[in-house]
Amino acid sequence: MKAIFKKEFRGYFQGIIGWFFLFFFLIITGIYIYVDNILGGYPNFEVVLEPVSLVLCFMVPMVTMRFMAEENKQKTDQLLLTSGVSVERIVLGKLLAAFALLAIALLFCCIVPPVLFVFGKVNFATAYGGILGFFLMGCAYITLGAFISCTTEHQILAAIVTYGVIFFTWLAQGVGNLFETDAHTAYVGIAILLLLVILAVHMLMKNSLITGITALLTEGTLIGIKLLKPSLLEGKLADVFGAFSVIGKMDNFLLGVFDLSAVIYYLTIIALFYFLSVQAIKKRRWN
Amino acid sequence: MIEVKNLTKRYEDHLAVDNLSFTVKKGEILGFLGPNGAGKSTTMNILTGYISPTEGSIMINGIDMVKKPEKAKKCIGYLPEQPPLYPDMKVREYLDFVAELKGISGKDKRAEAVKEAMEKTGTGDVSERLIKHLSKGYKQRVGIAQAIVTKPEIVILDEPTVGLDPVQIIEIRELIKSFAIDHTVILSSHILSEISAVCDNVMIINKGKLIVTDTTEGLSKHLSVRNGIKLTLKGDETKAVDILNSMEGVEEVEIVKKEEDVIELNVYTSEGEDIRESIYFELAGARIAVLEQSALSMDLEEMFLEFIKKSEENSEVIPEEDEADAEEATVIEEEDPKPVNEGAKDVREEETKDESDL
């Protein structure tokens, strides 16, 4: 695992991607620090993180597109998978390297709050809480992108799909709020969303039995709720969309609140996509 | 050392490996021989734990590959069909990575192992070059270095001499032979001279099925080869045939080729008779010159084709080639015997049909 971590981490800086990521990220962050904190004379660092999180959304697919797609393409996955290192450790080593890249970028940000002291009283707790939240959000996006890269051998395809998914998570909250809050809209909306998710899973896994059973169970439960207690569904469509809003969970951090539920949310996303990545690699070999 | 029982790999609609069983002892070199798309690569991928078998068991050093893959894989060094190289790494860096990946801890120990592997494969002079800038032959050598860097007990090489020049081929063969003193080696090839030069035992595979397994010398026993002499003569044809037919011990005379007054013929004799001397004197007496005379025997090439032909006659249900091996078939070597080329064409068509991204 250590070998894989080292190789991946070095790989980011042997190619252009690692430098590009750091350069672009720090330049944009610097601009916002200049505008918000220095010109605006506002000592709270966390306000900078809001625009920067969009930059992160833009950068993540570039970092993760090669994750496994490149290995699949070059057939170097044969080396990794026959080396005696378990798939779990291979994926973990690679993920940690990507997390470390993000961490380096954020280490530079950690210097900023003490400097802002000249503009007034800095609340270190909210500033560093914001950076931690931001880091977790980044890790969640990275794991998501890594999973997509595990399912293909075309890195460009992986990047495009990751952009699509991230774009959706970005818009999700807003889209959810557009719908009416009555039970019937929620029922139809959720049913369609479920179908889309199941279809996506089916395309990735190519296992009709599993997707069939999942489809029956989930849609069945939904119909059950609609028939027995439709009031439960009221306003739920917005909630469902909200659950996809990875970026939306940052809101509290930006307001200076340390949101434990958001931390748990991000950790869950990371664990889920880590698990799915491992399964996707194993699945390719058991076919 | 390696024990494979009833190995079967079934894809949705076809069998890639069909009920293969064999054992390899320590210090033995086993050669997998078969036309492109025979299931050689699939079998090797299963042996090394890269893909899973549908049925059957693989024991590596007494460790079950399916149940304890991590432990079993540590005993194997594997060179797949396409060497698993990172183009943006330098050779030394890459080998160091492989050594660390496979669990050699300690910088000095790794440096030692890497140095040794580079010496053995002759890659020392390119050690600081990026892999993407190397020639195909050097890439192949780095691939071999990668397989032996941890000095594994078992070395599995899928077509190890592809892309090498004749001098390198001989070097690599010597290298493989030198491993076999304390390692077990499995290698695959569709080039027969390679197998006969290196291997103790040969397994001929076609369409996922084992056709024959024996020592390199013992193979001919499986085929009925008629006793006889191959002759090249210069002189009158009818006169020569008459003389040969009248000789004692001659069963049949068959004309193979005729060019102006040079005739090539096969003279079949009854078992145990050596009539070469008398042929010479008899024909010389009739002023027919004997240009060449040799015992009639099947070389490995002919034997191989014969085996493949026999197996195809025997099997009525012919399984389709597997997709992974179809890729292999797109690289057709010139050395390929003709019927194999024809088979490969079908495979190529099939490959374009069921290509998938995921």
Short mmCIF file of C-alpha atoms in Angstrom, two decimals, chain A residues 52 89 245:
data_model
loop_
_atom_site.label_atom_id
_atom_site.label_comp_id
_atom_site.label_asym_id
_atom_site.label_seq_id
_atom_site.Cartn_x
_atom_site.Cartn_y
_atom_site.Cartn_z
CA VAL A 52 -13.16 28.17 -4.20
CA ARG A 89 -5.32 -1.71 -0.17
CA SER A 245 -26.15 18.24 -2.85
#
